[in-house]
Each structure stands twice: as C-alpha cells, then as structure tokens.
Amino acid sequence: MDSWRDCGLVRWVWQQLGCDPPNHSETRTVYVANRFPQHGHYIPQKFADNRIISSKYTVLNFVPKNLFEQFRRIANFYFLIIFLVQLMIDTPTSPVTSGLPLFFVITVTAIKQGYEDWLRHKADNEVNGAPVYVVRSGGLVKTRSKNIRVGDIVRVAKDETFPADLVLLSSDRSNGSCHVTTASLDGETNLKTHFAVPETAVLQTVVDLDTLIAVIECHQPEADLYRFVGRITVRQHSEDIVRPLGPENLLLRGARLKNAKEIFGVAVYTGMEAKMALNYKSKSQKRSAVEKSMNTFLLVYLIILLFEAILSTILKYAWQAEEKWDEPWYNQKTEHERNSSKILRFISDFLAFLVLYNFIIPISLYVTVEMQKFLGSFFIVWDLDLYHEETNQRAQVNTSDLNEELGQVEYVFTDKTGTLTENEMQFRECSVNGIKYQEINGKLVPEGVTLDFPDGPVTSLSMEEELFFKAVSLCHTVQICHDQVDGYSDGFQCANGISSQQEYYASSPDEKALVEASRRMGVAFSGINGEIMDIKVLGKLERYKLLHVLEFDANRRRMSVIIQSSSGDKILFTKGAESSILPYAKSGEIERTRLHVDEFALKGLRTLCVAYRRFTAEEYQEIDRRLNEARTALQQREERLADVFDFIERDLELLGATGVEDKLQDKVQETIEALRLAGIKVWVLTGDKHETAVSVSLSCGHFHRTMNILELVQQKSDRDCAEQLRQLARRLQDDHVIQHGLVVDGASLSLALREHEKLFMEVCKSCSAVLCCRMAPLQKAKVVRLLKISPEKPITLAIGDGANDVSMIQEAHVGIGIMGKEGRQAVRNSDYAIARFKFLSKLLLVHGHYYYIRIATLVQYFFYKNVCFITPQFLYQFFCLFSQQTLYDSVYLTLYNICFTSLPILIYSLFEQHVHPHVLQTKPGLYRDISKNALLGFKPFLYWTLLGFGHAFVFFFGSYLLMGEDTSLLGNGQMFGNWTFGTLVFTVMVITVTMKMALETHFWTWINHFVTWGSIAFYFIFSLFYGGIIWPFLHTQDMYFVFVQLLSSGSAWFAIIIIVIACLFLDVTKKVAYRHIYPTSTEKAQLTEAGSGISCLDSMCCYSGGETACVSIRRLLERMMGRCSPARVNRCGTSLNSLCCQRFSYKLENDEPTALDE
C-alpha cells in the first residue's frame, strides 16, 4: 500500500481526504531556492500558497452557506417552518404573510453580509496581486505576491512591506542587519533590528545567492509573533555549518523595511500560514445580557403562542361537539373530510391556528436590533469627547454586539502601567553600592548633599558609579537613530556613532529612560556595529564585544548580556525586578539596596535591580557550549534555554537599583471617583511591586486615605493563607461601617484560588477597592473569570494597553484596549478601544446608559406591539366558531412589522436621549437606575406584556361595542362587514402603537416627527391606494373600497379617536402618578433640566464630511438637530483636520447648568 501512496497524484488525493495531512510533523524542512536533494526518492512537503483569504464566502457557496448561517437563528428557522406549513396544508392566511417578511429579513441580512464580504474580496485581491521580485534561475523575476512559494528567495526594497514570513539571508550592510517597524502588527513604532547568519550575510547579490545551498528546519506555523524556533544548515566547501534561528532572524509579513536599500530573504511561512494571518481576530463570540433576556422573552412568547393554538383547537372541537355547529347546512363536509383521521384533523387544525397566531413572535426584531447596534456604534467613533488630539486617535469599535453591555458594568478591572499612567518614564533616583542618589539638573547627587555647581558638566564618577552606569548602558536592546541633516534621507538613519541629534529608540520606555539617564551621568551608549558595542565614558570611547544576549521573559523577569572587554574579560550584566535579582545575589550591599528599593516603591517609582558577574575562561567556554546547544535545538528549545539562563544568572554581585517615575494620566482620579459613584467597583491588576502599586492606588484615588487597607501578601502555605483570609473576613464584619481596601500579591492569590476561592471572593466583594500586585497575565484572567462566574454573575469590564492584558480583556464581558505605548495587541483583541483612561467615564455613563435604555425599550416595545397585533386575532375566533377566519387582510399582516410600525422604534433606538449627556456625566449615580438589567427584568416585561394585552382588548371590544351586531354606521343604512371591522381594529392599533412610541420619546428632532407622523400618514395613503384601485395582478381583492367606506363614516372617526385616547389615557395617568409619587433618580434629573431644555446631540458630536458620499448624510444630521443654532456648533480647527471626518462639538450656553446637585 505504501508504494502506491508514493505516487504524487494518489498522495495528493490521499491528503485531500484527510488521511495523510500535509503538515503532520511538528517541524517543516525548507530548501532554500527550492533546490531539492537530487539523490534518493524525495517527496516535497505540501505548503500553503501565498494568497491571503479574509473573505468568508465565494460565488459558489454564498447562497447555501449564508442561508445555513441565517437559519441557525431560532426565529428565522421558526418562520421558515411556519412558511412551509402554510405551503403544505390549508391555512387561514396566505403563505405570503410569513414568506415575505422572512424573505425581507433574510435578503437584507444577506445583502449586508455579501457587501461586507465583497469588500474583503477586494482588499484580498489588492494584496495578493501586489508585484514582488523573486530570485529564480540566477536572475530577478517580477511576479505577484500570491505566486510566492515556500523556499523562494524574495527581494524587498526600502519602505516596502514583507509579502511573507521571511528568514533574512542578507542585506546591503556588511553585517547582514536591517531595521523594520512592526506598527501594523503590534503597533510598536520603534525600529527593531534583525540579523542574517554570517554565512549568508556576505551573499549580497543575485549571482551570489544563486550559489547558496542551504536547508532551514523550523517549527510549523504558530500565531505567537515573538516566537520562532529553527536552524539553518549552510553547505560551504563540502562542509555543513549549522546556525540557530530565532525571532531576530525572521521578518514578519506586514512589517516594513527601514534603513536598508534592500534585503533578501527566504519564504518559510506563506499565505494563511503567516503569523499575521494566524493573528487575524475572529468576531467576538460574547453575548450581552440584553440578548439573553431577548431569547428568554422569545421563549415565553412561544409558550403563549402554543397555549393559544392548543386552546383554540380544543375549543373548536368542543364547539363542534354540537351537531348543528359540526356540519351546518351552509357548510357541508365532503366524503373525504368525514372519513379522514381525527388525529390528523386535530394536528392540521393546531398547525392552522399556529400559523394564524404566529406573528406574536416578531421576525423583524433581530434585523432591527442588528441595524440599531451597527448604526449606533458610529456615535462612539464620531464622539469628539473621545478623541485624543495629541496622538490623533479616536475611539474604535471592534464589535457592536456589546453596545448595551456598556450600560450594565458592575466591576472594572484595570491595568496600571500605560492605563492609569502615561507609560512615559523619567529617571528619578538610584542606589549604587548602598548609597542613594537623586538626579538634580542632570547630575547624580547623593541624598542629603547640596550641589555647588548645578549647571556644570559631569567631570568624575567613582569606580562603583562608573561600573553601575556601564551596566545600564550596555544591558539593553536600545537602538540609536538621528535625523539626517544633509537632505539625503527622508526618515531616520540608524547611527553607529554618537551624534548631537541622536535619539534612542526602545521597545520598553523603562530601557529608554535608563539609557538616557546614563548618558546624562557621563556614560553614553554610542551605538552597535555588528557585535561591537560602543560607549563613551566621560567622553572617552570604550568598545565591548557583545557575545550573547539573554532575552527578557515574563517568567525570569530579567534580561542579561554577556560582553567581552578590551582586556579580554568576560562579564555578565543583568537587570530585572528585585524579586528576580536579589535572591541570586551573593555579594554587594544587598540589605541596604533592598531598603532603598522599598523606599522607591513607596514613592510610586518603578524599580529595577542591576548586578554583574565575571567569568573565567573555563566558565565561559562551558556557558558558550551550553547556550549554542540549547539555541540550535528544535525540540523544547525554550525549556533548555531557561535551564541554561538559570545556570548563568547566579552568584551575582549586586551593583544597585534604579527608580523610574511613571506619571498618572490626566483625570484618572476623577474618572475612578465617577465610576465609584455610579456603583461600579474598580479593581487594579498590575505586575508592579506591592509598595509601588499601593502608592499609585493612593495617588489616583483608587484607595482613599481614610480607607482601611487590608493585606493578603507574602503567604507561604495554604494554612497561613486560609487563616489570614478568615481574619480579614472577621475584621470586615466587625468594621462594616468604614470602607475597606484589599491588597493581594500574585503568590498569595495562587494559594487563595487553589482551595479557598469562596472565602477569598467573599472578602473581595466586601471591599470597596481591590489591588492585585505582582500578577502574571493568566492570573489576571483567572481573577476576572472567578468574579464573572460567581453566583451574582456581575457584568465585568477589563481595560488595559499591553499584550499582558489580552487574556483578561478577552475573558471579561466587555474588553477595552488603551491605544498606548505597549503596542496594539490589547487594541486588536478588545471590543472597544480608547486613547485614554479618562474616556471610560463617558463611554459607560453616557454611551452605555443611552444604548441600554434604547435597546431595552426597543425589545419591550417590539413584543408589546406584536401582542397588540395578534391578540385581536385570537379574540376574533370566539366570534367565528374558531373557524380560523383571519381578522386582517394578508397585506396588512405582511406589512405591519415591515412598514407601518418599524421606523419610529428604529429612529428612537438611535437618537433617544432621555437625559442630557452633561447631566449623566455630572450625576454618575443615574447609572445605578439601569444596573442589573433593570429595564428588562420580570416586572418591566410583565408590564409591557399586560399593557399589550390590555390595549388589544380595548381595540377589539371597543370596535365591537361601537359596531354591535346590527348597527348601521353609514348614511345609506348599510352595515359594516367582516373586513371593515378588521380594518377598524387595525387602524386603531397602528395609531395607538405609534402614539405609544411617541409617549416614550423624550428627545424630539425633525426626523422623529417625520417618521412618527409619517408612518401614520403612510398607512392611510397606502390603504387608500390599496383598497381604492382594482389591481389586475391580485387574484382576489377583499379590501376593495373597504377603507374608503370606513373613513366615510363620521362614527368610525369618532370611534378611532375615542379608542386611541382610552388606550393611552391609563398609561399616561400611570406615568404621571409614578413620576410624582415614586420618582426615580433619572426622573428627578429630567425635572431638574426641564427649564433649560435639551440642546445639541452630544453623542453625535461629529459627522463625516470628507467624502462626497457623506456630505448628504452630514447635512441630514445637521438639519435633524433642529434646535442647534449655528452659534452653538463649533467647527473644529486645524488641529483636528487630520481626522477623516469634520467634527462638531457640544458647547454649553450660559443658561445651561454646569453642575447639578445630587
């Protein structure tokens, strides 16, 4: 069997059947330039082509795939079943009544999804068709990006993006290095250095590369942008040379080449196997509380529907038990009907009643909710108050499915660095050899010493100080760049020598701050050329050979370099968190440095410890051997490297510590206080040291000075942890009057979550604020999940700016990314993104409040109007012997939800502002009125349902009492018939449910007036045309002249007015009574602002104005804001011109309140 599987065609078929997957091994072998071995029988591995496919559908599968996805939604599937039942059996209504609304919903959704997918196809074709150059047959060949194969050597020029994941072979530099920016991948704008192995770095021309014989072995594709494990075997002079490959050798697709004219690289991962493609974020699968409530309501109404259908079927047969009603003289049964099965007749009648009442389930609810969420999300993007001018960043919506969830948040979990703080580091203090220093005017001054000449240059350093700052200026991954002054280059040029215009670029703000501080102290990092690092010590150039870099990782929490001095000494410099350095130090001022680190932390400074170690020749030889073995390993490379790093980074001599300040962001304290007043608890989850985190929590208002701070830190065992938790619980019970704050560290948290989850959560919930320090990323997510699945099931929100925050952002109900300086990983994986923490208050207190109010009313109103619609149909059966005669015409059944009542609720759900935005921000307590899904609980649901049934009874019996059995309402003595009665009920219903929506509307614009009164007018105009003309394409026209005849009766007009008033009078009375007797905080706020009126829509403070297609929309929205005078609308100046839309901002006038008392 193996012999026939070796055949190429058969093997390909075998793979397609899934019996022999192409990438079943853990590694892949890539032959550079696709030079496969000539000897032996070689079957090449099958790799993906280089096409990027972000689209979901093709021309062939769009219809079946889209229909399958849409009919997975229970409401759509339900109406499909109803439609099929109408086709199969004799039902009282036409199949069109169910088929047309279903077709409308399916078509609208399909068009929307099809258009979005067409845009994705268009973008894919643009990327896949981009021109690229590959080396083939000894020359450069121009081809398209999609034609690149694994193993091809690709040439990329300066400022071009890499078309696939490439292993760097050579550049125009002698050392084979190049610089790239990965802003499109992770948002980091700093330049990253990548290297070629020495054996390929010298091959800088196409001719040289044509002679290269090499094989790359690496892991199969994975999504981690910062992980790559491989090795390259280069054949030179009949000898195989093996070199390790890591992330520094891999150029990622989507990154851009800088500071090099051209590079050559070999493609190892292509197309959908590239790391960028593997990081494509799928649409969030999170579901909001409103959606869950909506599904519950649907289930309740489905039960009501089944009850009505079963009851009607039973009553029909109970009525027909009398012979005179079973087969009256005017409706004799056929022989087939007499002999048919009673069970089949019962089922048929049940299905017929099911079809008759099926409109109690609103089919258009889903499509209206989708439109509301999609269109409503633009108000967040357009909001000028959420725009950060300094960074030219506006709010971003990655999923609109959770808009209303912003109004239900009970817990906020926030990172500290870059979220509460600016992530802009300033060197403040350091400890060297047990002596504490401060920086004053660029000079290092021992604590308590005054500076005699504050403005003079640094002239001398002690031996300990010099060694300390040498360690700081050599142990890093900083790059040096400076502006070209001769006009030769348009960007930054990396420099190997120091320049007056040099600037440091680093992936970590801490590193940049420390290297800049070292330069001010007289030890300046001047650049790196290949393996040579240059520093200037008080102006004197010193050179060191960089032997190894031990990269930073989250487990070790330190990074190191091994260098060789000009005298040949091998030295290890290392820096990291004090918990990762001090335990490994054997000498130096350990205790005094530990004391200084604690003092720095109490001031809110970020701390790092610095140490070194000297190696003998024999020690270094052993270290070098073990490092090379670990780095060339294909299996378990990370574990082997971790073991070697631990072997190297021990027996350290402590040099000192640094203290770097990270400033708080603007208005952090006010934002946290506003969230607290809104009933939202804030938890800070950070990796910082205990003392640093507590200090920052106090300064930002997370902890109050009067708050009793409880601690669960440095717990060593389960028993100690449990005892401490019990003590904390007792203290909380005894001192329940005052507010408490809790501090937990990562180690204690691990113990608490192991066996004492319940007790730990009880303690946390009793505290006003919780601070978790020394947290690993997965611990952050675990804390969020623990609270999320607690019995109360609170709605959680996580906000952060770095890759270490992604896990908690994805775990929380709502994830928010900060567009900070730690890349774009958090933003890419979030549901919403904002530029600053202070914007969170408006996002929740205003946008979240509005979205929840709007969609809660939308859902309840939809069920209300459908109860009003179908209940008269049910009542009518009692008057027609349950003969399944329909009360309404089929056209009215079809258009009720699509045309007559759809627009007012949609416009309401987009523009409603029941309270002024300024009031919502100045009175955060109003947020409590809508917490815990208050408007979609059992009581509101029962109220709207009973209201619907009540109004339906008034519609039906009001019309019935008016018409009676033998009452003539026409001047000629003619009586109204069945269709006239049904039309009267339908007319009253359309007017009442539309007026009910008008009563719910607090914010009126001209567009609200247009759709409200226009919907009623459209119904009358449509009915006049529909019933006033004989339409040739209609088989029967029961409604001919019915509406005209109805409107010709003054009594009918009187009945319409009386019934509408009767329906709404009780509702209005109830609202007025409750507003005066039991007013909510929101209603009190409405009364407070009643005098000033509501002005411009603050949540719609900017509109698109840059494109022709948007101009008409902008003008429409400007006209819609009828009460916004030109004086009150400020066009933004040139500072905002870089935005893609022209913005308008809300501005308070003198007569409007600037603050409101609680």
PDB file of C-alpha atoms in Angstrom, residues 551-726:
ATOM      1  CA  GLU A 551      16.435  37.889  26.321  1.00  0.00           C
ATOM      2  CA  PHE A 552      13.828  39.083  28.828  1.00  0.00           C
ATOM      3  CA  ASP A 553      10.899  36.789  29.524  1.00  0.00           C
ATOM      4  CA  ALA A 554       7.917  37.028  31.870  1.00  0.00           C
ATOM      5  CA  ASN A 555       8.976  34.003  33.940  1.00  0.00           C
ATOM      6  CA  ARG A 556      12.539  35.142  34.723  1.00  0.00           C
ATOM      7  CA  ARG A 557      11.592  38.844  34.828  1.00  0.00           C
ATOM      8  CA  ARG A 558      15.139  39.863  33.920  1.00  0.00           C
ATOM      9  CA  MET A 559      17.412  40.250  30.869  1.00  0.00           C
ATOM     10  CA  SER A 560      21.191  39.900  30.574  1.00  0.00           C
ATOM     11  CA  VAL A 561      24.098  40.435  28.204  1.00  0.00           C
ATOM     12  CA  ILE A 562      27.492  38.745  28.146  1.00  0.00           C
ATOM     13  CA  ILE A 563      30.227  41.048  26.857  1.00  0.00           C
ATOM     14  CA  GLN A 564      33.971  40.932  26.374  1.00  0.00           C
ATOM     15  CA  SER A 565      36.014  43.974  27.364  1.00  0.00           C
ATOM     16  CA  SER A 566      39.087  45.217  25.505  1.00  0.00           C
ATOM     17  CA  SER A 567      41.234  43.385  28.084  1.00  0.00           C
ATOM     18  CA  GLY A 568      39.506  40.089  27.250  1.00  0.00           C
ATOM     19  CA  ASP A 569      37.398  39.789  30.423  1.00  0.00           C
ATOM     20  CA  LYS A 570      34.035  38.061  30.025  1.00  0.00           C
ATOM     21  CA  ILE A 571      31.338  39.881  32.042  1.00  0.00           C
ATOM     22  CA  LEU A 572      27.634  39.256  32.583  1.00  0.00           C
ATOM     23  CA  PHE A 573      25.444  42.325  33.180  1.00  0.00           C
ATOM     24  CA  THR A 574      21.859  41.669  34.263  1.00  0.00           C
ATOM     25  CA  LYS A 575      18.876  43.759  35.338  1.00  0.00           C
ATOM     26  CA  GLY A 576      15.346  42.907  36.431  1.00  0.00           C
ATOM     27  CA  ALA A 577      12.756  43.016  39.193  1.00  0.00           C
ATOM     28  CA  GLU A 578      14.214  42.911  42.714  1.00  0.00           C
ATOM     29  CA  SER A 579      12.467  39.560  43.322  1.00  0.00           C
ATOM     30  CA  SER A 580      14.387  38.149  40.333  1.00  0.00           C
ATOM     31  CA  ILE A 581      17.815  39.641  41.167  1.00  0.00           C
ATOM     32  CA  LEU A 582      18.252  39.846  44.946  1.00  0.00           C
ATOM     33  CA  PRO A 583      17.731  36.085  45.640  1.00  0.00           C
ATOM     34  CA  TYR A 584      20.542  35.302  43.147  1.00  0.00           C
ATOM     35  CA  ALA A 585      22.993  37.902  44.518  1.00  0.00           C
ATOM     36  CA  LYS A 586      25.812  36.619  46.762  1.00  0.00           C
ATOM     37  CA  SER A 587      27.623  39.887  47.422  1.00  0.00           C
ATOM     38  CA  GLY A 588      27.151  43.650  47.369  1.00  0.00           C
ATOM     39  CA  GLU A 589      25.029  45.903  49.584  1.00  0.00           C
ATOM     40  CA  ILE A 590      22.016  43.598  49.400  1.00  0.00           C
ATOM     41  CA  GLU A 591      20.077  44.657  52.502  1.00  0.00           C
ATOM     42  CA  ARG A 592      20.644  48.410  52.074  1.00  0.00           C
ATOM     43  CA  THR A 593      19.656  48.135  48.406  1.00  0.00           C
ATOM     44  CA  ARG A 594      16.517  46.200  49.377  1.00  0.00           C
ATOM     45  CA  LEU A 595      15.649  49.015  51.809  1.00  0.00           C
ATOM     46  CA  HIS A 596      16.186  51.633  49.092  1.00  0.00           C
ATOM     47  CA  VAL A 597      14.043  49.657  46.634  1.00  0.00           C
ATOM     48  CA  ASP A 598      11.197  49.654  49.171  1.00  0.00           C
ATOM     49  CA  GLU A 599      11.595  53.425  49.667  1.00  0.00           C
ATOM     50  CA  PHE A 600      11.477  53.990  45.899  1.00  0.00           C
ATOM     51  CA  ALA A 601       8.340  51.872  45.683  1.00  0.00           C
ATOM     52  CA  LEU A 602       6.634  53.853  48.461  1.00  0.00           C
ATOM     53  CA  LYS A 603       7.128  56.973  46.321  1.00  0.00           C
ATOM     54  CA  GLY A 604       5.379  55.222  43.439  1.00  0.00           C
ATOM     55  CA  LEU A 605       8.575  54.651  41.409  1.00  0.00           C
ATOM     56  CA  ARG A 606       9.134  51.609  39.179  1.00  0.00           C
ATOM     57  CA  THR A 607      12.182  49.719  40.387  1.00  0.00           C
ATOM     58  CA  LEU A 608      14.867  47.571  38.759  1.00  0.00           C
ATOM     59  CA  CYS A 609      17.962  45.976  40.284  1.00  0.00           C
ATOM     60  CA  VAL A 610      21.304  45.781  38.451  1.00  0.00           C
ATOM     61  CA  ALA A 611      24.012  43.152  39.024  1.00  0.00           C
ATOM     62  CA  TYR A 612      27.034  41.607  37.309  1.00  0.00           C
ATOM     63  CA  ARG A 613      29.243  38.526  37.276  1.00  0.00           C
ATOM     64  CA  ARG A 614      32.732  37.856  35.912  1.00  0.00           C
ATOM     65  CA  PHE A 615      33.522  34.546  34.193  1.00  0.00           C
ATOM     66  CA  THR A 616      36.792  32.673  33.996  1.00  0.00           C
ATOM     67  CA  ALA A 617      37.853  31.339  30.589  1.00  0.00           C
ATOM     68  CA  GLU A 618      36.748  27.811  31.565  1.00  0.00           C
ATOM     69  CA  GLU A 619      33.362  29.013  32.872  1.00  0.00           C
ATOM     70  CA  TYR A 620      32.659  30.985  29.719  1.00  0.00           C
ATOM     71  CA  GLN A 621      33.647  28.055  27.500  1.00  0.00           C
ATOM     72  CA  GLU A 622      31.095  25.852  29.274  1.00  0.00           C
ATOM     73  CA  ILE A 623      28.412  28.574  29.104  1.00  0.00           C
ATOM     74  CA  ASP A 624      29.042  29.179  25.398  1.00  0.00           C
ATOM     75  CA  ARG A 625      28.770  25.450  24.636  1.00  0.00           C
ATOM     76  CA  ARG A 626      25.520  25.024  26.571  1.00  0.00           C
ATOM     77  CA  LEU A 627      23.966  28.152  25.045  1.00  0.00           C
ATOM     78  CA  ASN A 628      24.756  27.029  21.478  1.00  0.00           C
ATOM     79  CA  GLU A 629      23.343  23.559  22.138  1.00  0.00           C
ATOM     80  CA  ALA A 630      20.110  24.995  23.540  1.00  0.00           C
ATOM     81  CA  ARG A 631      19.737  27.549  20.757  1.00  0.00           C
ATOM     82  CA  THR A 632      20.180  25.026  17.950  1.00  0.00           C
ATOM     83  CA  ALA A 633      17.725  22.535  19.476  1.00  0.00           C
ATOM     84  CA  LEU A 634      14.452  22.164  17.559  1.00  0.00           C
ATOM     85  CA  GLN A 635      12.617  20.401  20.369  1.00  0.00           C
ATOM     86  CA  GLN A 636      11.977  22.031  23.783  1.00  0.00           C
ATOM     87  CA  ARG A 637      14.227  24.960  22.930  1.00  0.00           C
ATOM     88  CA  GLU A 638      12.531  27.316  25.434  1.00  0.00           C
ATOM     89  CA  GLU A 639      12.870  24.849  28.311  1.00  0.00           C
ATOM     90  CA  ARG A 640      16.531  24.190  27.536  1.00  0.00           C
ATOM     91  CA  LEU A 641      17.303  27.901  27.264  1.00  0.00           C
ATOM     92  CA  ALA A 642      15.526  28.577  30.575  1.00  0.00           C
ATOM     93  CA  ASP A 643      17.733  25.971  32.277  1.00  0.00           C
ATOM     94  CA  VAL A 644      20.896  27.476  30.776  1.00  0.00           C
ATOM     95  CA  PHE A 645      19.838  31.029  31.721  1.00  0.00           C
ATOM     96  CA  ASP A 646      19.292  29.938  35.317  1.00  0.00           C
ATOM     97  CA  PHE A 647      22.749  28.312  35.285  1.00  0.00           C
ATOM     98  CA  ILE A 648      24.331  31.564  34.054  1.00  0.00           C
ATOM     99  CA  GLU A 649      22.394  34.152  36.083  1.00  0.00           C
ATOM    100  CA  ARG A 650      23.513  33.155  39.574  1.00  0.00           C
ATOM    101  CA  ASP A 651      26.255  34.059  42.050  1.00  0.00           C
ATOM    102  CA  LEU A 652      25.703  37.690  41.098  1.00  0.00           C
ATOM    103  CA  GLU A 653      27.366  40.746  42.595  1.00  0.00           C
ATOM    104  CA  LEU A 654      24.780  43.438  43.239  1.00  0.00           C
ATOM    105  CA  LEU A 655      25.581  46.870  41.806  1.00  0.00           C
ATOM    106  CA  GLY A 656      22.456  48.807  42.777  1.00  0.00           C
ATOM    107  CA  ALA A 657      18.896  49.711  41.809  1.00  0.00           C
ATOM    108  CA  THR A 658      17.026  52.321  39.799  1.00  0.00           C
ATOM    109  CA  GLY A 659      13.793  54.231  40.441  1.00  0.00           C
ATOM    110  CA  VAL A 660      11.834  55.481  37.443  1.00  0.00           C
ATOM    111  CA  GLU A 661       8.676  57.575  37.651  1.00  0.00           C
ATOM    112  CA  ASP A 662       5.604  56.907  35.510  1.00  0.00           C
ATOM    113  CA  LYS A 663       3.206  59.876  35.590  1.00  0.00           C
ATOM    114  CA  LEU A 664      -0.524  59.444  36.133  1.00  0.00           C
ATOM    115  CA  GLN A 665      -2.746  60.134  33.149  1.00  0.00           C
ATOM    116  CA  ASP A 666      -4.959  63.195  33.142  1.00  0.00           C
ATOM    117  CA  LYS A 667      -8.239  62.973  35.148  1.00  0.00           C
ATOM    118  CA  VAL A 668      -7.678  59.409  36.360  1.00  0.00           C
ATOM    119  CA  GLN A 669      -8.765  60.298  39.899  1.00  0.00           C
ATOM    120  CA  GLU A 670     -11.970  61.993  38.696  1.00  0.00           C
ATOM    121  CA  THR A 671     -12.779  59.021  36.441  1.00  0.00           C
ATOM    122  CA  ILE A 672     -12.347  56.435  39.222  1.00  0.00           C
ATOM    123  CA  GLU A 673     -14.472  58.567  41.569  1.00  0.00           C
ATOM    124  CA  ALA A 674     -17.217  58.886  38.928  1.00  0.00           C
ATOM    125  CA  LEU A 675     -17.217  55.104  38.430  1.00  0.00           C
ATOM    126  CA  ARG A 676     -17.456  54.593  42.189  1.00  0.00           C
ATOM    127  CA  LEU A 677     -20.437  56.973  42.422  1.00  0.00           C
ATOM    128  CA  ALA A 678     -22.050  55.025  39.578  1.00  0.00           C
ATOM    129  CA  GLY A 679     -21.905  51.878  41.709  1.00  0.00           C
ATOM    130  CA  ILE A 680     -19.007  50.338  39.767  1.00  0.00           C
ATOM    131  CA  LYS A 681     -16.226  48.677  41.754  1.00  0.00           C
ATOM    132  CA  VAL A 682     -12.695  49.191  40.411  1.00  0.00           C
ATOM    133  CA  TRP A 683     -10.015  46.512  40.760  1.00  0.00           C
ATOM    134  CA  VAL A 684      -6.415  47.282  39.763  1.00  0.00           C
ATOM    135  CA  LEU A 685      -4.451  44.266  38.474  1.00  0.00           C
ATOM    136  CA  THR A 686      -0.745  45.003  37.929  1.00  0.00           C
ATOM    137  CA  GLY A 687       2.599  43.277  37.737  1.00  0.00           C
ATOM    138  CA  ASP A 688       4.280  46.018  39.762  1.00  0.00           C
ATOM    139  CA  LYS A 689       5.821  45.716  43.210  1.00  0.00           C
ATOM    140  CA  HIS A 690       3.478  45.840  46.214  1.00  0.00           C
ATOM    141  CA  GLU A 691       4.650  49.224  47.552  1.00  0.00           C
ATOM    142  CA  THR A 692       4.670  50.855  44.094  1.00  0.00           C
ATOM    143  CA  ALA A 693       1.166  49.656  43.334  1.00  0.00           C
ATOM    144  CA  VAL A 694      -0.223  50.844  46.699  1.00  0.00           C
ATOM    145  CA  SER A 695       1.391  54.259  46.282  1.00  0.00           C
ATOM    146  CA  VAL A 696      -0.095  54.703  42.804  1.00  0.00           C
ATOM    147  CA  SER A 697      -3.502  53.473  44.023  1.00  0.00           C
ATOM    148  CA  LEU A 698      -3.497  56.142  46.735  1.00  0.00           C
ATOM    149  CA  SER A 699      -2.394  58.893  44.342  1.00  0.00           C
ATOM    150  CA  CYS A 700      -5.035  58.033  41.705  1.00  0.00           C
ATOM    151  CA  GLY A 701      -7.901  57.837  44.212  1.00  0.00           C
ATOM    152  CA  HIS A 702      -8.375  54.082  43.906  1.00  0.00           C
ATOM    153  CA  PHE A 703      -7.572  53.870  47.629  1.00  0.00           C
ATOM    154  CA  HIS A 704      -8.713  56.736  49.894  1.00  0.00           C
ATOM    155  CA  ARG A 705      -6.500  57.996  52.704  1.00  0.00           C
ATOM    156  CA  THR A 706      -9.347  57.269  55.150  1.00  0.00           C
ATOM    157  CA  MET A 707      -9.818  53.747  53.823  1.00  0.00           C
ATOM    158  CA  ASN A 708      -8.768  50.785  55.973  1.00  0.00           C
ATOM    159  CA  ILE A 709      -6.201  48.886  53.871  1.00  0.00           C
ATOM    160  CA  LEU A 710      -6.218  45.110  54.380  1.00  0.00           C
ATOM    161  CA  GLU A 711      -3.386  42.934  53.077  1.00  0.00           C
ATOM    162  CA  LEU A 712      -3.094  39.363  51.859  1.00  0.00           C
ATOM    163  CA  VAL A 713       0.585  39.256  50.910  1.00  0.00           C
ATOM    164  CA  GLN A 714       3.653  37.020  51.271  1.00  0.00           C
ATOM    165  CA  GLN A 715       1.610  33.947  52.193  1.00  0.00           C
ATOM    166  CA  LYS A 716       3.766  30.813  52.135  1.00  0.00           C
ATOM    167  CA  SER A 717       1.283  27.976  52.660  1.00  0.00           C
ATOM    168  CA  ASP A 718      -2.379  27.067  52.239  1.00  0.00           C
ATOM    169  CA  ARG A 719      -2.875  27.013  56.004  1.00  0.00           C
ATOM    170  CA  ASP A 720      -1.426  30.505  56.510  1.00  0.00           C
ATOM    171  CA  CYS A 721      -3.435  31.851  53.609  1.00  0.00           C
ATOM    172  CA  ALA A 722      -6.711  30.369  54.904  1.00  0.00           C
ATOM    173  CA  GLU A 723      -6.090  31.729  58.420  1.00  0.00           C
ATOM    174  CA  GLN A 724      -5.298  35.202  57.069  1.00  0.00           C
ATOM    175  CA  LEU A 725      -8.474  35.156  54.941  1.00  0.00           C
ATOM    176  CA  ARG A 726     -10.578  34.221  57.982  1.00  0.00           C
TER     177      ARG A 726
END
